[in-house]
Coordinates of N, CA and C in Angstrom, one line a residue:
X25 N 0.8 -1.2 0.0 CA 0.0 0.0 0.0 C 0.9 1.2 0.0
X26 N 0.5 2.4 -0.8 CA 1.5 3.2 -1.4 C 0.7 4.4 -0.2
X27 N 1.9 5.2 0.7 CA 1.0 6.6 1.3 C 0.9 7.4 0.5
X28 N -0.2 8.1 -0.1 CA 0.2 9.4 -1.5 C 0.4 10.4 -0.5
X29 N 0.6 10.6 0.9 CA 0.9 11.6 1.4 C 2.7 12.1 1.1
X30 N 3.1 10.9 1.0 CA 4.7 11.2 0.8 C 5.3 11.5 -0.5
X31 N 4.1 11.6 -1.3 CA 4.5 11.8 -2.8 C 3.9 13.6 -2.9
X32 N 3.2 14.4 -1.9 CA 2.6 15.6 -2.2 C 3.5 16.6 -3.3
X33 N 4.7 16.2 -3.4 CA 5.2 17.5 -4.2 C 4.9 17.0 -5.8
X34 N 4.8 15.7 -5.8 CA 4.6 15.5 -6.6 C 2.9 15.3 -7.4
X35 N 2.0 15.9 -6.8 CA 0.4 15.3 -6.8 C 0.0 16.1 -8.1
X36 N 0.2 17.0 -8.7 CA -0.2 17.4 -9.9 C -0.2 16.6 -11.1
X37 N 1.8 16.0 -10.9 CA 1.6 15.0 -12.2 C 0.4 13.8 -12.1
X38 N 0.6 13.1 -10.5 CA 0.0 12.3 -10.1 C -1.2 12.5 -10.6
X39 N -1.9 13.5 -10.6 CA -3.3 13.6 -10.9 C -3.5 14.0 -12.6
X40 N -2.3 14.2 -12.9 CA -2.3 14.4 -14.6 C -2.6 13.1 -15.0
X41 N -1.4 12.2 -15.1 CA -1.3 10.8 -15.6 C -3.0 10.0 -15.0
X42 N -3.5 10.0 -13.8 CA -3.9 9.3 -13.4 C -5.6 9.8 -14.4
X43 N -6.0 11.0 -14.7 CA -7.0 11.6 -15.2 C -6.8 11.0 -16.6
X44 N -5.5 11.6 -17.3 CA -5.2 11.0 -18.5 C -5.6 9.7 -19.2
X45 N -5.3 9.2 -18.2 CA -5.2 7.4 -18.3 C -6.7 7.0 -18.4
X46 N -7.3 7.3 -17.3 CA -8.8 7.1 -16.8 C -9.7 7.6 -18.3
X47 N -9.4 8.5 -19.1 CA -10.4 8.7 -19.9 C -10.1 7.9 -21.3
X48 N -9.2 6.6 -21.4 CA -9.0 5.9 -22.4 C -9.4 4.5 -21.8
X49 N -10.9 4.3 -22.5 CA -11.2 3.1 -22.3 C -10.9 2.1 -22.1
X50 N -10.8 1.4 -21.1 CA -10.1 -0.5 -21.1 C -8.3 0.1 -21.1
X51 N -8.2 1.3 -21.2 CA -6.4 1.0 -21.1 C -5.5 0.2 -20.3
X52 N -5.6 1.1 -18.8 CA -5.0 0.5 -17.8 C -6.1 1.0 -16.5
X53 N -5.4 -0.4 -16.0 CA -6.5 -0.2 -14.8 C -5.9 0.0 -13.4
X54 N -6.5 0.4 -12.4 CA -5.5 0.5 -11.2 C -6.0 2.1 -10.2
X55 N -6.4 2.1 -9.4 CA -6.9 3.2 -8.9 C -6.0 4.6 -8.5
X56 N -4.5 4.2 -8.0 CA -3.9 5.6 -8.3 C -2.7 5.0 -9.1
X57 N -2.4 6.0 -9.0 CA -0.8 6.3 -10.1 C -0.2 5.1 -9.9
X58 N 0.6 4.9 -9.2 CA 1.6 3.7 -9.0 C 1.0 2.3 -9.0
X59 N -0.2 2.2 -8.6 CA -1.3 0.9 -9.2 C -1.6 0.8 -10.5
X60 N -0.9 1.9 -11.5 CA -1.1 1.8 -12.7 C -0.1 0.9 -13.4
X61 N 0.9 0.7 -12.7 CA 2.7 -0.1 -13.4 C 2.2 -1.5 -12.8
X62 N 3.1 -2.0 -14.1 CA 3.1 -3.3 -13.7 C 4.7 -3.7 -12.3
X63 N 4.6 -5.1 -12.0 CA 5.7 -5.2 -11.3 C 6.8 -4.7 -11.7
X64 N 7.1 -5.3 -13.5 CA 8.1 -5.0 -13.4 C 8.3 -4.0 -14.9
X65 N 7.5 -3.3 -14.5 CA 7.9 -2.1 -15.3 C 8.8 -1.3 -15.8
X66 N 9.3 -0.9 -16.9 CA 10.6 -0.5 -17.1 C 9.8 1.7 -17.1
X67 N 10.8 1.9 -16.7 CA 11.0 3.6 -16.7 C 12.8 4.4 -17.6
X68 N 12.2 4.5 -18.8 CA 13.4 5.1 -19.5 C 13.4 6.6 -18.7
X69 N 14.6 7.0 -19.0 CA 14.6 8.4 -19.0 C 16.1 8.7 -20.3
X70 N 15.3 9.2 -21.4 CA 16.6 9.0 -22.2 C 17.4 10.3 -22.3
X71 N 16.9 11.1 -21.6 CA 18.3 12.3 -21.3 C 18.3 12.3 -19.9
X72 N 18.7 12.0 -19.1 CA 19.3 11.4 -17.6 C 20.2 12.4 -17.9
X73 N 19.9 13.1 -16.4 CA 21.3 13.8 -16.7 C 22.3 12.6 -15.5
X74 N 23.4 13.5 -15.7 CA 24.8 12.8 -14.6 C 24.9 12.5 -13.9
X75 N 24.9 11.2 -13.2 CA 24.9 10.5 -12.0 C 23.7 10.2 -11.8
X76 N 22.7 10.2 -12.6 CA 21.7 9.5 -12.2 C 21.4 8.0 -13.3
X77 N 20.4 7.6 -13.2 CA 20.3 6.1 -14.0 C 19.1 6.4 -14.9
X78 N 19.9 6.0 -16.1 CA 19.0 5.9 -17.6 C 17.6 5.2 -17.6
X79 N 17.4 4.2 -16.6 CA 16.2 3.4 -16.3 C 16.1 3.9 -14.7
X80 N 15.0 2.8 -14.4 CA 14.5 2.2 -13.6 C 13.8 1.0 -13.9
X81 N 14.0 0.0 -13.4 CA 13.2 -1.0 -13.3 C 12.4 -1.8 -12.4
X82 N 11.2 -1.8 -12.4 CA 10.4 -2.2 -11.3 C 9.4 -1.6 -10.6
X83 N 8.3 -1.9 -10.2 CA 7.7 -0.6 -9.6 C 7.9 -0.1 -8.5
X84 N 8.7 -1.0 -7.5 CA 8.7 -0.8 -6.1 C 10.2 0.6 -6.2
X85 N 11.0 -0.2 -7.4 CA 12.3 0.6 -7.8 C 11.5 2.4 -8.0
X86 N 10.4 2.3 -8.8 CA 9.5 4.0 -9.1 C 9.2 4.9 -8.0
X87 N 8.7 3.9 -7.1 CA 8.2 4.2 -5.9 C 9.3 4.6 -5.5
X88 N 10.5 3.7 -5.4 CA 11.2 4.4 -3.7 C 12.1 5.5 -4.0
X89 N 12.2 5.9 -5.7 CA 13.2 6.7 -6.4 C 12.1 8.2 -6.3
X90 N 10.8 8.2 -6.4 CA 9.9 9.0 -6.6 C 10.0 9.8 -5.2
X91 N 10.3 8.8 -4.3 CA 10.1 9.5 -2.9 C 10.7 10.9 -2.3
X92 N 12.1 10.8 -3.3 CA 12.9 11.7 -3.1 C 12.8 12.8 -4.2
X93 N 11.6 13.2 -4.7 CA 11.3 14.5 -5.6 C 10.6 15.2 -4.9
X94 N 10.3 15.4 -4.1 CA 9.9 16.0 -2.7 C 11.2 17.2 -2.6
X95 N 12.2 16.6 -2.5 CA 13.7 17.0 -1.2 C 14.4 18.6 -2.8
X96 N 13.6 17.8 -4.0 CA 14.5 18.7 -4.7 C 13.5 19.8 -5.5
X97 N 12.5 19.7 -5.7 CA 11.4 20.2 -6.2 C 9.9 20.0 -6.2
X98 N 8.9 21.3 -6.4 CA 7.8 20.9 -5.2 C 6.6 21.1 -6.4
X99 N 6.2 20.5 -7.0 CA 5.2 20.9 -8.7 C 4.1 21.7 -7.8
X100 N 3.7 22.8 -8.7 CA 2.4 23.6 -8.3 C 1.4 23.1 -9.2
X101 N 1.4 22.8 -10.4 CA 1.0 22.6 -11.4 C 1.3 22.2 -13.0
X102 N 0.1 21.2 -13.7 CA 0.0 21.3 -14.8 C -0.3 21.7 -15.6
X103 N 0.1 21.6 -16.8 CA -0.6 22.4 -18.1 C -0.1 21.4 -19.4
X104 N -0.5 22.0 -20.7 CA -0.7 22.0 -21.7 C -0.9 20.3 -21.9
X105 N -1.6 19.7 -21.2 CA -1.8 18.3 -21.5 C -2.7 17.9 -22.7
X106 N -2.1 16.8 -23.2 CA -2.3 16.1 -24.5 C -2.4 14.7 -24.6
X107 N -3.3 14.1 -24.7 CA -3.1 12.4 -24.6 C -3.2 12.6 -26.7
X108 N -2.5 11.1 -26.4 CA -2.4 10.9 -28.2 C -2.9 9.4 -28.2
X109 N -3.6 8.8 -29.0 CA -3.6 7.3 -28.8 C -2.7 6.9 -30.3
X110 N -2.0 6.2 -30.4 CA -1.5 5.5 -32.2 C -2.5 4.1 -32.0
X111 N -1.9 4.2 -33.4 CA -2.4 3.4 -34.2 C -1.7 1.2 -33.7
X112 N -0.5 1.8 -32.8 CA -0.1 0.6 -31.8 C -1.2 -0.2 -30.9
X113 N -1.6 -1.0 -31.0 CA -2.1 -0.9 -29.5 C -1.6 -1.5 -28.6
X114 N -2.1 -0.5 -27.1 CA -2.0 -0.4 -25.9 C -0.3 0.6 -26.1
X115 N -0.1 1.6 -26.8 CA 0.8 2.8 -26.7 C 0.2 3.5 -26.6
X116 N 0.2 4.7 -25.6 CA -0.4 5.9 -25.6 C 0.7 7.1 -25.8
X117 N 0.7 8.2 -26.3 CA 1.8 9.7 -25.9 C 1.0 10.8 -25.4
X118 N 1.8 10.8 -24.2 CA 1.0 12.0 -23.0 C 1.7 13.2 -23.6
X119 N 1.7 14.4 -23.8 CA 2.2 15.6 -23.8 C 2.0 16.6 -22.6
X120 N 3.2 17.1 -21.9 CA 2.7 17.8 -20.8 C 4.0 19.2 -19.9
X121 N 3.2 19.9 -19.4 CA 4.3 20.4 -18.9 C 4.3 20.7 -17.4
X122 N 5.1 20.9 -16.9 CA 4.7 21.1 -15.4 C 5.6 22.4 -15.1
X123 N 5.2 22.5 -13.4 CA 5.7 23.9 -12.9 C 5.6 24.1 -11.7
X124 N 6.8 24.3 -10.6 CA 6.8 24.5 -9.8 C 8.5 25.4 -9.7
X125 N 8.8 24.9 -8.4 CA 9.7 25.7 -7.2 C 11.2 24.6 -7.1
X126 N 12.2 25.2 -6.9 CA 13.2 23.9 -6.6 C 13.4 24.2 -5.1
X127 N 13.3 23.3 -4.2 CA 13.1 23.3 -2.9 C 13.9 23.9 -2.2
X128 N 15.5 23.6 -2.7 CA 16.7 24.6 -1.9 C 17.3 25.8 -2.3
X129 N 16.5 26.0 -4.1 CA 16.9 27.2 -4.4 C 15.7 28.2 -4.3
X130 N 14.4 27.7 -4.7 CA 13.7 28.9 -4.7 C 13.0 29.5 -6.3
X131 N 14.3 28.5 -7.2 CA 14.0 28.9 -8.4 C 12.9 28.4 -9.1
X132 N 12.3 29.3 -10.2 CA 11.0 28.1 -10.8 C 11.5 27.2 -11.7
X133 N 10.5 26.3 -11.8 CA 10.8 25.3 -12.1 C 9.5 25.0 -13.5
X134 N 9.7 24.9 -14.9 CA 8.9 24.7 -15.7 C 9.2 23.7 -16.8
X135 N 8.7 22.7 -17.0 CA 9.7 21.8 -18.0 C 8.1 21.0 -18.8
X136 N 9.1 21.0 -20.0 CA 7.7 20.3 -21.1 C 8.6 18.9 -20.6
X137 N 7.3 17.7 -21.2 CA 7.7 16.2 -21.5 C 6.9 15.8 -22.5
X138 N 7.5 14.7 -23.1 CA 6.5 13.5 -23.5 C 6.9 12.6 -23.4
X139 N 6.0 11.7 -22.8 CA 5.9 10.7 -22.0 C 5.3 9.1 -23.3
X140 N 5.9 8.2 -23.6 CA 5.8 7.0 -24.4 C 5.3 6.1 -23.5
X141 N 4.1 6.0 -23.5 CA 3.8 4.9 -22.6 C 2.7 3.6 -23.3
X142 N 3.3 2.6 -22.7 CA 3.1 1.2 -23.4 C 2.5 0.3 -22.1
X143 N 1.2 0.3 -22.6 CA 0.6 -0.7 -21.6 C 0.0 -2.3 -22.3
X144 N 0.1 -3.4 -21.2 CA -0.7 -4.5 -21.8 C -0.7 -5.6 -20.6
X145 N -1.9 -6.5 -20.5 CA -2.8 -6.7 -19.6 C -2.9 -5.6 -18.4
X146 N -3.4 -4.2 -18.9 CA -3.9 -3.5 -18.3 C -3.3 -2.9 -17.3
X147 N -1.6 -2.8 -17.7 CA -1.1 -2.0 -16.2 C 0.2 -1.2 -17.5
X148 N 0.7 -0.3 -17.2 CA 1.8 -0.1 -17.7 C 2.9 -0.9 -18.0
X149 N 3.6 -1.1 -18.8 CA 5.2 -1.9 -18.6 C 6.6 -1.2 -19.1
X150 N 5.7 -0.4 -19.8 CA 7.3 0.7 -20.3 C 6.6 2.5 -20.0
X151 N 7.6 3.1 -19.7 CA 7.4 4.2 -20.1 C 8.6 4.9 -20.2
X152 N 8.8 5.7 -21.4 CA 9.6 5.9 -21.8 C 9.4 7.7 -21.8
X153 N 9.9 8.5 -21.4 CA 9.9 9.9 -20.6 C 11.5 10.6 -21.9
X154 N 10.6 11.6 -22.4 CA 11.7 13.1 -23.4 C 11.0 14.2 -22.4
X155 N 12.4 14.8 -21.5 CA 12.1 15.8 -20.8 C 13.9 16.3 -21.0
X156 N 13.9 17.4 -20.4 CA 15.2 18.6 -20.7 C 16.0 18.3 -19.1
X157 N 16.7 17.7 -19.0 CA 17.1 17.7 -17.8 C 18.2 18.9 -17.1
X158 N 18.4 19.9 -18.6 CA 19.2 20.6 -18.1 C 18.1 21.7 -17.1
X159 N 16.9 21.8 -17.6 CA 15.9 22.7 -16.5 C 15.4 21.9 -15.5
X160 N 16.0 20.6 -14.6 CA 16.1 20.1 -13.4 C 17.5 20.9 -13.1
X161 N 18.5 20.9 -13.7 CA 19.6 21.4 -13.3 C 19.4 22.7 -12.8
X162 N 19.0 23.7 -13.7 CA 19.2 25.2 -13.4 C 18.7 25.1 -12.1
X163 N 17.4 24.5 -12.1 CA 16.1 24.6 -10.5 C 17.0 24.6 -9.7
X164 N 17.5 23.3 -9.6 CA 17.8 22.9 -8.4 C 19.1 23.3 -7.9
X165 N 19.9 23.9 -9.2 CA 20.9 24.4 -8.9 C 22.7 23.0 -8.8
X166 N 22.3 22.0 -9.0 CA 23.2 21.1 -8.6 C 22.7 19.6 -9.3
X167 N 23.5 19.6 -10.5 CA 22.7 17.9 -10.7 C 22.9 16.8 -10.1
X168 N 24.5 17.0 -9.5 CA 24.1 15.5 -8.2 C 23.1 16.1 -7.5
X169 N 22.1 16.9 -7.2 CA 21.6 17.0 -5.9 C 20.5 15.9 -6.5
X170 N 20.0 15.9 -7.5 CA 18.9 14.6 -7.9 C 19.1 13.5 -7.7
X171 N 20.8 13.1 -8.3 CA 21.1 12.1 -8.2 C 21.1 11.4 -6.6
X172 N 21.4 12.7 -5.2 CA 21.7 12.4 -4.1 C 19.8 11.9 -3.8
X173 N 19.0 12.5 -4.3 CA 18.2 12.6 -3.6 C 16.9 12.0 -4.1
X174 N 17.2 11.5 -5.4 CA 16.2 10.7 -5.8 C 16.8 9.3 -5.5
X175 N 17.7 8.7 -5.7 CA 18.8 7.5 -6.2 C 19.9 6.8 -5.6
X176 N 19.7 7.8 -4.5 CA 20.9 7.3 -3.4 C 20.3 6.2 -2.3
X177 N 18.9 6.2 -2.3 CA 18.6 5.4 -1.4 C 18.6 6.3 0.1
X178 N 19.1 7.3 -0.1 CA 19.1 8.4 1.3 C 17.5 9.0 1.9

């Protein structure tokens, strides 16, 4: 059982993805966000910045990496959301941006994504994430500080 209290900085996307999801029939099923992945779900991130890891794999791995976006930035909100369905099935492309605060600097924080996501027997298994990681950097001011604080297991 997942507390969504420890995920709060993160509750905008949470509630992006999970709305998103919810208005594509039969997609995936699962009542919040993280009940959406399968066990062993893969998480690309193909511009990672430095010191952090190109994947994740697993959901418990999402979860315990997620816990630590709290410590470095605090989302106010979403915007410009886009679901796309192709012609794949069970691929969806989210389009989105978000916006908030970086926790130790103060700075804003505004970053587009798109999000490749591939579901089948009704839970996620891949998602594959194009975001700018050099606007996690400016935020936060320090790119190990993500790596410290999403990945370190700290």
């Amino acid at each position: 059982m997942v507390d969504y209290a420890e995920f709060e900085a993160l509750a905008p996307f949470i509630q992006l993805v999970e709305e998103s999801l919810a208005g594509l029939a039969g997609v995936a099923d699962g009542d919040r966000y993280f009940d959406l992945f399968a066990d062993d779900v893969v998480m690309e991130f193909l511009y990672a910045p430095p010191g952090t890891p190109p994947a994740l794999h697993g959901r418990q791995t999402i979860i315990d990496s997620f816990r630590g976006y709290g410590r470095i930035i605090t989302l106010d909100r979403m915007s410009d959301a886009k679901v796309y369905t192709t012609t794949t099935p069970g691929v969806v492309i989210l389009e989105y941006a978000s916006h908030g605060t970086g926790v130790t600097t103060g700075r804003p924080y505004h970053q587009h994504y798109v999000s490749i996501v591939t579901i089948r027997d009704r839970r996620i298994v891949h998602w594959r994430d194009y975001s700018n990681p050099l606007v996690v950097i400016d935020t936060i001011g320090d790119g190990q500080a993500m790596a410290k604080a999403m990945f370190s297991g700290e």
